Amino acid sequence: MNQEASTAAPQDRIVSILEQGAAEPGGLLPSLHAIQDATGFIPEECIANIARAFNLSQAEVHGVITFYHDFRTTPPAKHAVRICRAEACQSMGAEKLLAHAVQALGCGLHEKTPDGMFSLEPVYCLGHCACSPAIMLDGAMHARVTPERFDQLVASVKEGT
Ligand code: FES
């Protein structure tokens, strides 16, 4: 990203991203990622412009955005919780931990808490299989997480907010 692009207003930045992306074969996904990186999400009001840039229908663009769980059309939660659901973590209680997280946070997978404080997403291996179950909270790794430890981590994040 060049300096000019990184300081541009979000709408100008999106226009620039779409101009560049439309000129590249297979440019839709990189453009969607770039828009989300620039603005934190893909605003619904941009979908018509994206569709026009790539000569697609709005339904097709929407289909791509909703197919990939990494894309979001609303602002992200303040804190991101990712729970590993891969094999090693599953064998060490990840599903129980996930059920606890759903109850403790009050939101399901791929959702945000009603106050917008937390989002809950699955991941499939965080590279800490020997210390399962593992989670990531705001990019920080936590290993051997019990439901009690999960509550402590969430409480510490809330206190720091
Ligand atoms: S399986 Fe969970 S960290 Fe590898």
CSV table of N, CA and C and ligand atoms in Angstrom, one decimal:
chain,number,residue,atom,x,y,z
A,1,MET,N,0.9,-1.2,0.0
A,1,MET,CA,0.0,0.0,0.0
A,1,MET,C,0.9,1.2,0.0
A,2,ASN,N,0.6,2.2,-0.9
A,2,ASN,CA,1.5,3.4,-0.9
A,2,ASN,C,0.9,4.4,0.0
A,3,GLN,N,1.7,5.4,0.3
A,3,GLN,CA,1.4,6.4,1.3
A,3,GLN,C,0.1,7.2,0.9
A,4,GLU,N,0.0,7.5,-0.4
A,4,GLU,CA,-1.2,8.2,-0.8
A,4,GLU,C,-2.4,7.4,-0.6
A,5,ALA,N,-2.4,6.1,-1.0
A,5,ALA,CA,-3.6,5.3,-0.9
A,5,ALA,C,-3.9,5.1,0.6
A,6,SER,N,-3.0,5.0,1.5
A,6,SER,CA,-3.3,4.7,2.9
A,6,SER,C,-3.9,5.9,3.6
A,7,THR,N,-3.7,7.1,3.1
A,7,THR,CA,-4.2,8.3,3.8
A,7,THR,C,-5.5,8.8,3.0
A,8,ALA,N,-5.9,8.1,2.0
A,8,ALA,CA,-7.1,8.6,1.2
A,8,ALA,C,-8.3,8.3,2.1
A,9,ALA,N,-9.4,9.1,1.8
A,9,ALA,CA,-10.7,8.9,2.5
A,9,ALA,C,-11.2,7.5,2.1
A,10,PRO,N,-12.0,6.9,3.0
A,10,PRO,CA,-12.4,5.5,2.7
A,10,PRO,C,-13.1,5.4,1.3
A,11,GLN,N,-14.0,6.3,1.0
A,11,GLN,CA,-14.7,6.2,-0.3
A,11,GLN,C,-13.7,6.3,-1.5
A,12,ASP,N,-12.7,7.3,-1.4
A,12,ASP,CA,-11.7,7.4,-2.4
A,12,ASP,C,-10.9,6.2,-2.5
A,13,ARG,N,-10.6,5.6,-1.4
A,13,ARG,CA,-9.7,4.4,-1.3
A,13,ARG,C,-10.5,3.3,-2.0
A,14,ILE,N,-11.8,3.1,-1.7
A,14,ILE,CA,-12.6,2.1,-2.3
A,14,ILE,C,-12.6,2.2,-3.9
A,15,VAL,N,-12.8,3.4,-4.3
A,15,VAL,CA,-12.8,3.7,-5.8
A,15,VAL,C,-11.5,3.2,-6.4
A,16,SER,N,-10.4,3.6,-5.7
A,16,SER,CA,-9.0,3.2,-6.2
A,16,SER,C,-8.9,1.7,-6.2
A,17,ILE,N,-9.3,1.1,-5.2
A,17,ILE,CA,-9.2,-0.4,-5.1
A,17,ILE,C,-10.0,-1.0,-6.2
A,18,LEU,N,-11.2,-0.5,-6.5
A,18,LEU,CA,-12.0,-1.2,-7.5
A,18,LEU,C,-11.4,-0.9,-8.9
A,19,GLU,N,-10.8,0.2,-9.1
A,19,GLU,CA,-10.2,0.5,-10.4
A,19,GLU,C,-9.0,-0.5,-10.6
A,20,GLN,N,-8.2,-0.6,-9.6
A,20,GLN,CA,-7.1,-1.5,-9.7
A,20,GLN,C,-7.5,-3.0,-9.9
A,21,GLY,N,-8.5,-3.4,-9.0
A,21,GLY,CA,-9.0,-4.8,-9.0
A,21,GLY,C,-9.6,-5.2,-10.3
A,22,ALA,N,-10.4,-4.3,-10.9
A,22,ALA,CA,-11.2,-4.6,-12.1
A,22,ALA,C,-10.2,-4.8,-13.3
A,23,ALA,N,-9.0,-4.3,-13.2
A,23,ALA,CA,-8.1,-4.4,-14.3
A,23,ALA,C,-7.3,-5.7,-14.2
A,24,GLU,N,-7.5,-6.4,-13.0
A,24,GLU,CA,-6.7,-7.7,-12.8
A,24,GLU,C,-7.6,-8.9,-13.0
A,25,PRO,N,-7.1,-9.9,-13.7
A,25,PRO,CA,-7.9,-11.2,-13.8
A,25,PRO,C,-8.1,-11.7,-12.3
A,26,GLY,N,-9.3,-12.1,-12.0
A,26,GLY,CA,-9.5,-12.7,-10.7
A,26,GLY,C,-9.4,-11.6,-9.6
A,27,GLY,N,-9.7,-10.4,-9.9
A,27,GLY,CA,-9.4,-9.3,-9.0
A,27,GLY,C,-10.5,-9.1,-7.9
A,28,LEU,N,-11.6,-9.8,-8.0
A,28,LEU,CA,-12.7,-9.6,-7.1
A,28,LEU,C,-12.3,-9.9,-5.6
A,29,LEU,N,-11.8,-11.1,-5.4
A,29,LEU,CA,-11.5,-11.4,-4.0
A,29,LEU,C,-10.4,-10.5,-3.4
A,30,PRO,N,-9.3,-10.3,-4.1
A,30,PRO,CA,-8.3,-9.3,-3.6
A,30,PRO,C,-8.9,-7.9,-3.3
A,31,SER,N,-9.8,-7.5,-4.2
A,31,SER,CA,-10.5,-6.2,-4.0
A,31,SER,C,-11.3,-6.2,-2.7
A,32,LEU,N,-12.1,-7.3,-2.5
A,32,LEU,CA,-12.9,-7.4,-1.3
A,32,LEU,C,-12.0,-7.4,-0.1
A,33,HIS,N,-10.9,-8.1,-0.1
A,33,HIS,CA,-10.0,-8.1,1.0
A,33,HIS,C,-9.5,-6.7,1.3
A,34,ALA,N,-9.1,-6.0,0.2
A,34,ALA,CA,-8.5,-4.7,0.3
A,34,ALA,C,-9.5,-3.7,0.9
A,35,ILE,N,-10.7,-3.8,0.4
A,35,ILE,CA,-11.8,-2.9,0.9
A,35,ILE,C,-12.0,-3.1,2.4
A,36,GLN,N,-12.0,-4.4,2.8
A,36,GLN,CA,-12.2,-4.7,4.2
A,36,GLN,C,-11.0,-4.3,5.1
A,37,ASP,N,-9.8,-4.4,4.5
A,37,ASP,CA,-8.6,-3.9,5.2
A,37,ASP,C,-8.7,-2.4,5.4
A,38,ALA,N,-9.2,-1.7,4.4
A,38,ALA,CA,-9.2,-0.3,4.4
A,38,ALA,C,-10.3,0.3,5.3
A,39,THR,N,-11.4,-0.4,5.4
A,39,THR,CA,-12.5,0.2,6.1
A,39,THR,C,-13.0,-0.6,7.3
A,40,GLY,N,-12.5,-1.8,7.5
A,40,GLY,CA,-12.9,-2.7,8.6
A,40,GLY,C,-14.0,-3.6,8.2
A,41,PHE,N,-14.7,-3.3,7.1
A,41,PHE,CA,-15.8,-4.1,6.6
A,41,PHE,C,-16.1,-3.7,5.2
A,42,ILE,N,-17.0,-4.5,4.6
A,42,ILE,CA,-17.4,-4.1,3.2
A,42,ILE,C,-18.8,-3.5,3.3
A,43,PRO,N,-18.9,-2.2,3.2
A,43,PRO,CA,-20.2,-1.5,3.4
A,43,PRO,C,-21.2,-2.0,2.4
A,44,GLU,N,-22.4,-2.2,2.8
A,44,GLU,CA,-23.5,-2.6,1.9
A,44,GLU,C,-23.7,-1.6,0.8
A,45,GLU,N,-23.5,-0.4,1.1
A,45,GLU,CA,-23.7,0.6,0.0
A,45,GLU,C,-22.6,0.6,-1.1
A,46,CYS,N,-21.6,-0.2,-0.8
A,46,CYS,CA,-20.5,-0.3,-1.9
A,46,CYS,C,-20.8,-1.4,-2.8
A,47,ILE,N,-21.7,-2.3,-2.5
A,47,ILE,CA,-21.9,-3.5,-3.3
A,47,ILE,C,-22.3,-3.2,-4.7
A,48,ALA,N,-23.2,-2.2,-4.9
A,48,ALA,CA,-23.5,-1.8,-6.3
A,48,ALA,C,-22.3,-1.3,-7.1
A,49,ASN,N,-21.4,-0.6,-6.4
A,49,ASN,CA,-20.2,-0.1,-7.1
A,49,ASN,C,-19.3,-1.3,-7.5
A,50,ILE,N,-19.2,-2.2,-6.5
A,50,ILE,CA,-18.3,-3.4,-6.7
A,50,ILE,C,-18.9,-4.2,-7.9
A,51,ALA,N,-20.2,-4.4,-7.9
A,51,ALA,CA,-20.9,-5.2,-9.0
A,51,ALA,C,-20.6,-4.5,-10.3
A,52,ARG,N,-20.7,-3.2,-10.4
A,52,ARG,CA,-20.5,-2.5,-11.6
A,52,ARG,C,-19.1,-2.6,-12.1
A,53,ALA,N,-18.1,-2.5,-11.1
A,53,ALA,CA,-16.7,-2.6,-11.5
A,53,ALA,C,-16.3,-3.9,-12.1
A,54,PHE,N,-17.0,-5.0,-11.6
A,54,PHE,CA,-16.6,-6.3,-12.1
A,54,PHE,C,-17.7,-6.9,-13.0
A,55,ASN,N,-18.6,-6.1,-13.5
A,55,ASN,CA,-19.6,-6.5,-14.4
A,55,ASN,C,-20.4,-7.7,-13.9
A,56,LEU,N,-20.8,-7.7,-12.6
A,56,LEU,CA,-21.5,-8.7,-12.0
A,56,LEU,C,-22.8,-8.2,-11.5
A,57,SER,N,-23.8,-9.0,-11.1
A,57,SER,CA,-25.0,-8.5,-10.4
A,57,SER,C,-24.7,-8.3,-9.0
A,58,GLN,N,-25.5,-7.5,-8.3
A,58,GLN,CA,-25.3,-7.3,-6.9
A,58,GLN,C,-25.5,-8.6,-6.1
A,59,ALA,N,-26.4,-9.4,-6.6
A,59,ALA,CA,-26.6,-10.7,-6.0
A,59,ALA,C,-25.4,-11.6,-6.0
A,60,GLU,N,-24.7,-11.5,-7.2
A,60,GLU,CA,-23.4,-12.3,-7.3
A,60,GLU,C,-22.4,-11.8,-6.3
A,61,VAL,N,-22.2,-10.5,-6.2
A,61,VAL,CA,-21.2,-10.0,-5.3
A,61,VAL,C,-21.6,-10.4,-3.9
A,62,HIS,N,-22.9,-10.2,-3.5
A,62,HIS,CA,-23.4,-10.6,-2.2
A,62,HIS,C,-23.1,-12.1,-1.9
A,63,GLY,N,-23.3,-12.9,-3.0
A,63,GLY,CA,-23.1,-14.3,-2.8
A,63,GLY,C,-21.6,-14.6,-2.5
A,64,VAL,N,-20.7,-13.9,-3.1
A,64,VAL,CA,-19.3,-14.1,-2.8
A,64,VAL,C,-19.0,-13.7,-1.4
A,65,ILE,N,-19.5,-12.5,-1.0
A,65,ILE,CA,-19.2,-12.0,0.3
A,65,ILE,C,-19.8,-12.9,1.4
A,66,THR,N,-20.9,-13.4,1.2
A,66,THR,CA,-21.5,-14.3,2.3
A,66,THR,C,-20.9,-15.7,2.2
A,67,PHE,N,-20.4,-16.1,1.1
A,67,PHE,CA,-19.7,-17.4,1.0
A,67,PHE,C,-18.5,-17.5,1.9
A,68,TYR,N,-17.7,-16.4,2.0
A,68,TYR,CA,-16.5,-16.4,2.8
A,68,TYR,C,-16.8,-15.8,4.1
A,69,HIS,N,-16.6,-16.5,5.2
A,69,HIS,CA,-16.9,-16.0,6.5
A,69,HIS,C,-16.0,-14.9,6.9
A,70,ASP,N,-14.8,-14.8,6.3
A,70,ASP,CA,-13.9,-13.7,6.7
A,70,ASP,C,-14.4,-12.3,6.3
A,71,PHE,N,-15.4,-12.3,5.3
A,71,PHE,CA,-15.9,-11.0,4.9
A,71,PHE,C,-17.1,-10.6,5.8
A,72,ARG,N,-17.2,-9.3,6.1
A,72,ARG,CA,-18.3,-8.8,6.9
A,72,ARG,C,-18.8,-7.5,6.3
A,73,THR,N,-20.1,-7.3,6.4
A,73,THR,CA,-20.7,-6.1,5.9
A,73,THR,C,-21.2,-5.1,6.9
A,74,THR,N,-20.8,-5.4,8.2
A,74,THR,CA,-21.0,-4.5,9.3
A,74,THR,C,-19.7,-4.3,10.0
A,75,PRO,N,-19.6,-3.2,10.7
A,75,PRO,CA,-18.3,-2.9,11.4
A,75,PRO,C,-17.9,-4.1,12.4
A,76,PRO,N,-16.6,-4.4,12.5
A,76,PRO,CA,-16.2,-5.5,13.3
A,76,PRO,C,-16.5,-5.2,14.8
A,77,ALA,N,-16.6,-6.3,15.6
A,77,ALA,CA,-16.7,-6.2,17.0
A,77,ALA,C,-15.4,-5.6,17.6
A,78,LYS,N,-15.5,-5.1,18.8
A,78,LYS,CA,-14.3,-4.5,19.4
A,78,LYS,C,-13.2,-5.5,19.7
A,79,HIS,N,-13.6,-6.7,20.0
A,79,HIS,CA,-12.7,-7.8,20.4
A,79,HIS,C,-13.1,-9.1,19.6
A,80,ALA,N,-12.0,-9.7,19.1
A,80,ALA,CA,-12.3,-10.9,18.3
A,80,ALA,C,-11.8,-12.1,19.0
A,81,VAL,N,-12.8,-13.1,19.2
A,81,VAL,CA,-12.5,-14.4,19.9
A,81,VAL,C,-12.5,-15.4,18.8
A,82,ARG,N,-11.4,-16.2,18.7
A,82,ARG,CA,-11.4,-17.3,17.7
A,82,ARG,C,-11.1,-18.5,18.5
A,83,ILE,N,-11.9,-19.5,18.3
A,83,ILE,CA,-11.7,-20.8,19.0
A,83,ILE,C,-11.4,-21.9,18.0
A,84,CYS,N,-10.3,-22.6,18.3
A,84,CYS,CA,-9.8,-23.7,17.4
A,84,CYS,C,-10.8,-24.9,17.4
A,85,ARG,N,-11.2,-25.3,16.3
A,85,ARG,CA,-12.1,-26.5,16.2
A,85,ARG,C,-11.4,-27.7,15.5
A,86,ALA,N,-10.1,-27.6,15.3
A,86,ALA,CA,-9.4,-28.6,14.5
A,86,ALA,C,-9.2,-29.8,15.5
A,87,GLU,N,-8.7,-30.9,14.9
A,87,GLU,CA,-8.8,-32.2,15.5
A,87,GLU,C,-8.1,-32.3,16.9
A,88,ALA,N,-6.9,-31.8,17.1
A,88,ALA,CA,-6.3,-31.9,18.4
A,88,ALA,C,-7.0,-31.1,19.4
A,89,CYS,N,-7.5,-30.0,19.1
A,89,CYS,CA,-8.3,-29.2,20.1
A,89,CYS,C,-9.6,-29.8,20.4
A,90,GLN,N,-10.2,-30.4,19.3
A,90,GLN,CA,-11.5,-31.1,19.6
A,90,GLN,C,-11.3,-32.3,20.6
A,91,SER,N,-10.2,-33.0,20.4
A,91,SER,CA,-9.9,-34.1,21.3
A,91,SER,C,-9.7,-33.7,22.8
A,92,MET,N,-9.4,-32.4,22.9
A,92,MET,CA,-9.1,-31.9,24.3
A,92,MET,C,-10.2,-30.9,24.8
A,93,GLY,N,-11.4,-31.0,24.2
A,93,GLY,CA,-12.6,-30.3,24.7
A,93,GLY,C,-12.9,-29.0,24.0
A,94,ALA,N,-12.5,-28.8,22.8
A,94,ALA,CA,-12.8,-27.5,22.2
A,94,ALA,C,-14.3,-27.3,22.0
A,95,GLU,N,-15.0,-28.4,21.7
A,95,GLU,CA,-16.5,-28.2,21.4
A,95,GLU,C,-17.2,-27.8,22.7
A,96,LYS,N,-16.7,-28.3,23.8
A,96,LYS,CA,-17.3,-27.9,25.1
A,96,LYS,C,-16.9,-26.5,25.4
A,97,LEU,N,-15.7,-26.1,25.1
A,97,LEU,CA,-15.3,-24.7,25.3
A,97,LEU,C,-16.1,-23.8,24.4
A,98,LEU,N,-16.3,-24.2,23.2
A,98,LEU,CA,-17.1,-23.4,22.3
A,98,LEU,C,-18.5,-23.2,22.8
A,99,ALA,N,-19.1,-24.3,23.2
A,99,ALA,CA,-20.5,-24.2,23.8
A,99,ALA,C,-20.5,-23.2,25.0
A,100,HIS,N,-19.4,-23.3,25.8
A,100,HIS,CA,-19.4,-22.4,26.9
A,100,HIS,C,-19.2,-20.9,26.4
A,101,ALA,N,-18.4,-20.7,25.4
A,101,ALA,CA,-18.2,-19.4,24.9
A,101,ALA,C,-19.5,-18.8,24.3
A,102,VAL,N,-20.2,-19.6,23.6
A,102,VAL,CA,-21.5,-19.2,23.1
A,102,VAL,C,-22.4,-18.7,24.2
A,103,GLN,N,-22.5,-19.5,25.2
A,103,GLN,CA,-23.3,-19.1,26.4
A,103,GLN,C,-22.8,-17.9,27.1
A,104,ALA,N,-21.5,-17.9,27.4
A,104,ALA,CA,-20.9,-16.8,28.1
A,104,ALA,C,-21.0,-15.5,27.4
A,105,LEU,N,-20.8,-15.5,26.1
A,105,LEU,CA,-20.8,-14.3,25.3
A,105,LEU,C,-22.2,-13.9,24.9
A,106,GLY,N,-23.0,-14.9,24.7
A,106,GLY,CA,-24.4,-14.6,24.3
A,106,GLY,C,-24.5,-14.3,22.8
A,107,CYS,N,-23.6,-15.0,22.1
A,107,CYS,CA,-23.7,-14.9,20.6
A,107,CYS,C,-23.2,-16.2,20.0
A,108,GLY,N,-23.6,-16.5,18.8
A,108,GLY,CA,-23.2,-17.8,18.1
A,108,GLY,C,-22.0,-17.6,17.3
A,109,LEU,N,-21.6,-18.6,16.7
A,109,LEU,CA,-20.4,-18.6,15.7
A,109,LEU,C,-20.7,-17.6,14.6
A,110,HIS,N,-19.8,-16.9,14.2
A,110,HIS,CA,-19.9,-15.9,13.1
A,110,HIS,C,-20.8,-14.7,13.5
A,111,GLU,N,-21.0,-14.5,14.7
A,111,GLU,CA,-21.9,-13.4,15.2
A,111,GLU,C,-21.1,-12.5,16.1
A,112,LYS,N,-21.7,-11.4,16.4
A,112,LYS,CA,-21.2,-10.4,17.4
A,112,LYS,C,-22.2,-10.4,18.6
A,113,THR,N,-21.6,-10.0,19.7
A,113,THR,CA,-22.5,-9.8,20.9
A,113,THR,C,-23.4,-8.6,20.6
A,114,PRO,N,-24.6,-8.5,21.2
A,114,PRO,CA,-25.5,-7.4,20.9
A,114,PRO,C,-24.8,-6.1,21.2
A,115,ASP,N,-23.9,-6.0,22.1
A,115,ASP,CA,-23.3,-4.7,22.3
A,115,ASP,C,-22.1,-4.4,21.4
A,116,GLY,N,-21.8,-5.3,20.5
A,116,GLY,CA,-20.7,-5.1,19.6
A,116,GLY,C,-19.4,-5.3,20.2
A,117,MET,N,-19.3,-5.8,21.4
A,117,MET,CA,-18.0,-5.9,22.1
A,117,MET,C,-17.2,-7.1,21.6
A,118,PHE,N,-17.8,-8.3,21.4
A,118,PHE,CA,-17.1,-9.5,21.0
A,118,PHE,C,-17.7,-10.1,19.7
A,119,SER,N,-16.8,-10.7,18.9
A,119,SER,CA,-17.2,-11.6,17.8
A,119,SER,C,-16.7,-13.0,18.1
A,120,LEU,N,-17.3,-14.0,17.6
A,120,LEU,CA,-16.9,-15.3,17.9
A,120,LEU,C,-16.8,-16.1,16.6
A,121,GLU,N,-15.6,-16.5,16.3
A,121,GLU,CA,-15.3,-17.2,15.0
A,121,GLU,C,-14.5,-18.5,15.3
A,122,PRO,N,-14.8,-19.5,14.4
A,122,PRO,CA,-14.0,-20.7,14.5
A,122,PRO,C,-12.7,-20.5,13.7
A,123,VAL,N,-11.6,-21.3,14.1
A,123,VAL,CA,-10.4,-21.4,13.3
A,123,VAL,C,-10.1,-22.9,13.3
A,124,TYR,N,-9.3,-23.2,12.4
A,124,TYR,CA,-8.9,-24.6,12.2
A,124,TYR,C,-7.4,-24.8,12.3
A,125,CYS,N,-6.9,-24.9,13.5
A,125,CYS,CA,-5.5,-25.0,13.9
A,125,CYS,C,-4.8,-23.7,14.0
A,126,LEU,N,-4.4,-23.4,15.2
A,126,LEU,CA,-3.6,-22.2,15.5
A,126,LEU,C,-2.1,-22.5,15.6
A,127,GLY,N,-1.8,-23.8,15.4
A,127,GLY,CA,-0.4,-24.2,15.5
A,127,GLY,C,0.1,-24.5,16.9
A,128,HIS,N,-0.9,-24.6,17.8
A,128,HIS,CA,-0.5,-24.9,19.2
A,128,HIS,C,-1.2,-26.2,19.6
A,129,CYS,N,-1.2,-27.2,18.8
A,129,CYS,CA,-1.9,-28.4,19.0
A,129,CYS,C,-1.5,-29.1,20.3
A,130,ALA,N,-0.2,-29.0,20.6
A,130,ALA,CA,0.3,-29.7,21.8
A,130,ALA,C,-0.3,-29.0,23.1
A,131,CYS,N,-0.9,-27.8,23.0
A,131,CYS,CA,-1.4,-27.1,24.1
A,131,CYS,C,-2.9,-26.9,23.9
A,132,SER,N,-3.6,-27.9,23.5
A,132,SER,CA,-5.0,-27.7,23.2
A,132,SER,C,-5.8,-27.7,24.5
A,133,PRO,N,-7.0,-27.1,24.5
A,133,PRO,CA,-7.6,-26.4,23.4
A,133,PRO,C,-7.0,-24.9,23.3
A,134,ALA,N,-6.9,-24.4,22.1
A,134,ALA,CA,-6.3,-23.1,22.0
A,134,ALA,C,-7.3,-22.1,21.4
A,135,ILE,N,-7.2,-20.9,21.8
A,135,ILE,CA,-8.0,-19.8,21.3
A,135,ILE,C,-7.1,-18.6,21.0
A,136,MET,N,-7.6,-17.7,20.2
A,136,MET,CA,-7.0,-16.5,19.9
A,136,MET,C,-7.9,-15.3,20.4
A,137,LEU,N,-7.4,-14.4,21.1
A,137,LEU,CA,-8.2,-13.3,21.6
A,137,LEU,C,-7.5,-12.0,21.2
A,138,ASP,N,-8.1,-11.3,20.3
A,138,ASP,CA,-7.5,-10.0,19.7
A,138,ASP,C,-6.1,-10.3,19.3
A,139,GLY,N,-5.9,-11.4,18.6
A,139,GLY,CA,-4.6,-11.8,18.0
A,139,GLY,C,-3.6,-12.4,18.9
A,140,ALA,N,-4.0,-12.5,20.2
A,140,ALA,CA,-3.0,-13.1,21.2
A,140,ALA,C,-3.5,-14.6,21.4
A,141,MET,N,-2.5,-15.5,21.4
A,141,MET,CA,-2.7,-16.9,21.6
A,141,MET,C,-2.9,-17.3,23.0
A,142,HIS,N,-3.8,-18.1,23.3
A,142,HIS,CA,-4.0,-18.7,24.7
A,142,HIS,C,-4.2,-20.2,24.5
A,143,ALA,N,-3.4,-20.9,25.3
A,143,ALA,CA,-3.4,-22.4,25.2
A,143,ALA,C,-4.0,-23.0,26.5
A,144,ARG,N,-4.4,-24.3,26.3
A,144,ARG,CA,-5.0,-25.1,27.4
A,144,ARG,C,-6.1,-24.2,28.1
A,145,VAL,N,-7.0,-23.7,27.3
A,145,VAL,CA,-8.1,-22.8,27.8
A,145,VAL,C,-9.2,-23.7,28.3
A,146,THR,N,-9.5,-23.5,29.6
A,146,THR,CA,-10.7,-24.1,30.2
A,146,THR,C,-11.8,-23.1,30.1
A,147,PRO,N,-13.1,-23.5,30.4
A,147,PRO,CA,-14.1,-22.5,30.5
A,147,PRO,C,-13.9,-21.5,31.5
A,148,GLU,N,-13.3,-21.8,32.6
A,148,GLU,CA,-13.0,-20.8,33.7
A,148,GLU,C,-11.9,-19.8,33.2
A,149,ARG,N,-10.9,-20.4,32.5
A,149,ARG,CA,-9.9,-19.5,31.9
A,149,ARG,C,-10.5,-18.6,30.8
A,150,PHE,N,-11.4,-19.1,30.1
A,150,PHE,CA,-12.0,-18.3,29.1
A,150,PHE,C,-12.7,-17.1,29.7
A,151,ASP,N,-13.5,-17.4,30.8
A,151,ASP,CA,-14.2,-16.3,31.5
A,151,ASP,C,-13.2,-15.3,32.0
A,152,GLN,N,-12.1,-15.7,32.5
A,152,GLN,CA,-11.1,-14.8,33.0
A,152,GLN,C,-10.5,-13.9,31.9
A,153,LEU,N,-10.3,-14.5,30.8
A,153,LEU,CA,-9.7,-13.8,29.6
A,153,LEU,C,-10.7,-12.7,29.2
A,154,VAL,N,-12.0,-13.1,29.0
A,154,VAL,CA,-13.0,-12.2,28.6
A,154,VAL,C,-13.2,-11.1,29.6
A,155,ALA,N,-13.2,-11.4,30.9
A,155,ALA,CA,-13.3,-10.4,32.0
A,155,ALA,C,-12.1,-9.4,31.9
A,156,SER,N,-10.9,-9.9,31.7
A,156,SER,CA,-9.8,-9.0,31.6
A,156,SER,C,-9.8,-8.1,30.4
A,157,VAL,N,-10.4,-8.6,29.3
A,157,VAL,CA,-10.5,-7.7,28.1
A,157,VAL,C,-11.6,-6.6,28.4
A,158,LYS,N,-12.7,-7.0,29.1
A,158,LYS,CA,-13.7,-6.1,29.4
A,158,LYS,C,-13.2,-5.0,30.3
A,159,GLU,N,-12.4,-5.4,31.3
A,159,GLU,CA,-11.8,-4.4,32.3
A,159,GLU,C,-11.0,-3.4,31.6
A,160,GLY,N,-10.3,-3.9,30.5
A,160,GLY,CA,-9.3,-3.0,29.8
A,160,GLY,C,-10.0,-2.1,28.8
A,161,THR,N,-11.3,-2.4,28.6
A,161,THR,CA,-12.0,-1.6,27.5
A,161,THR,C,-12.4,-0.2,27.9
B,1,FES,S1,-5.7,-28.3,16.4
B,1,FES,FE1,-6.0,-26.5,17.6
B,1,FES,S2,-4.1,-25.5,17.6
B,1,FES,FE2,-3.9,-27.2,16.2
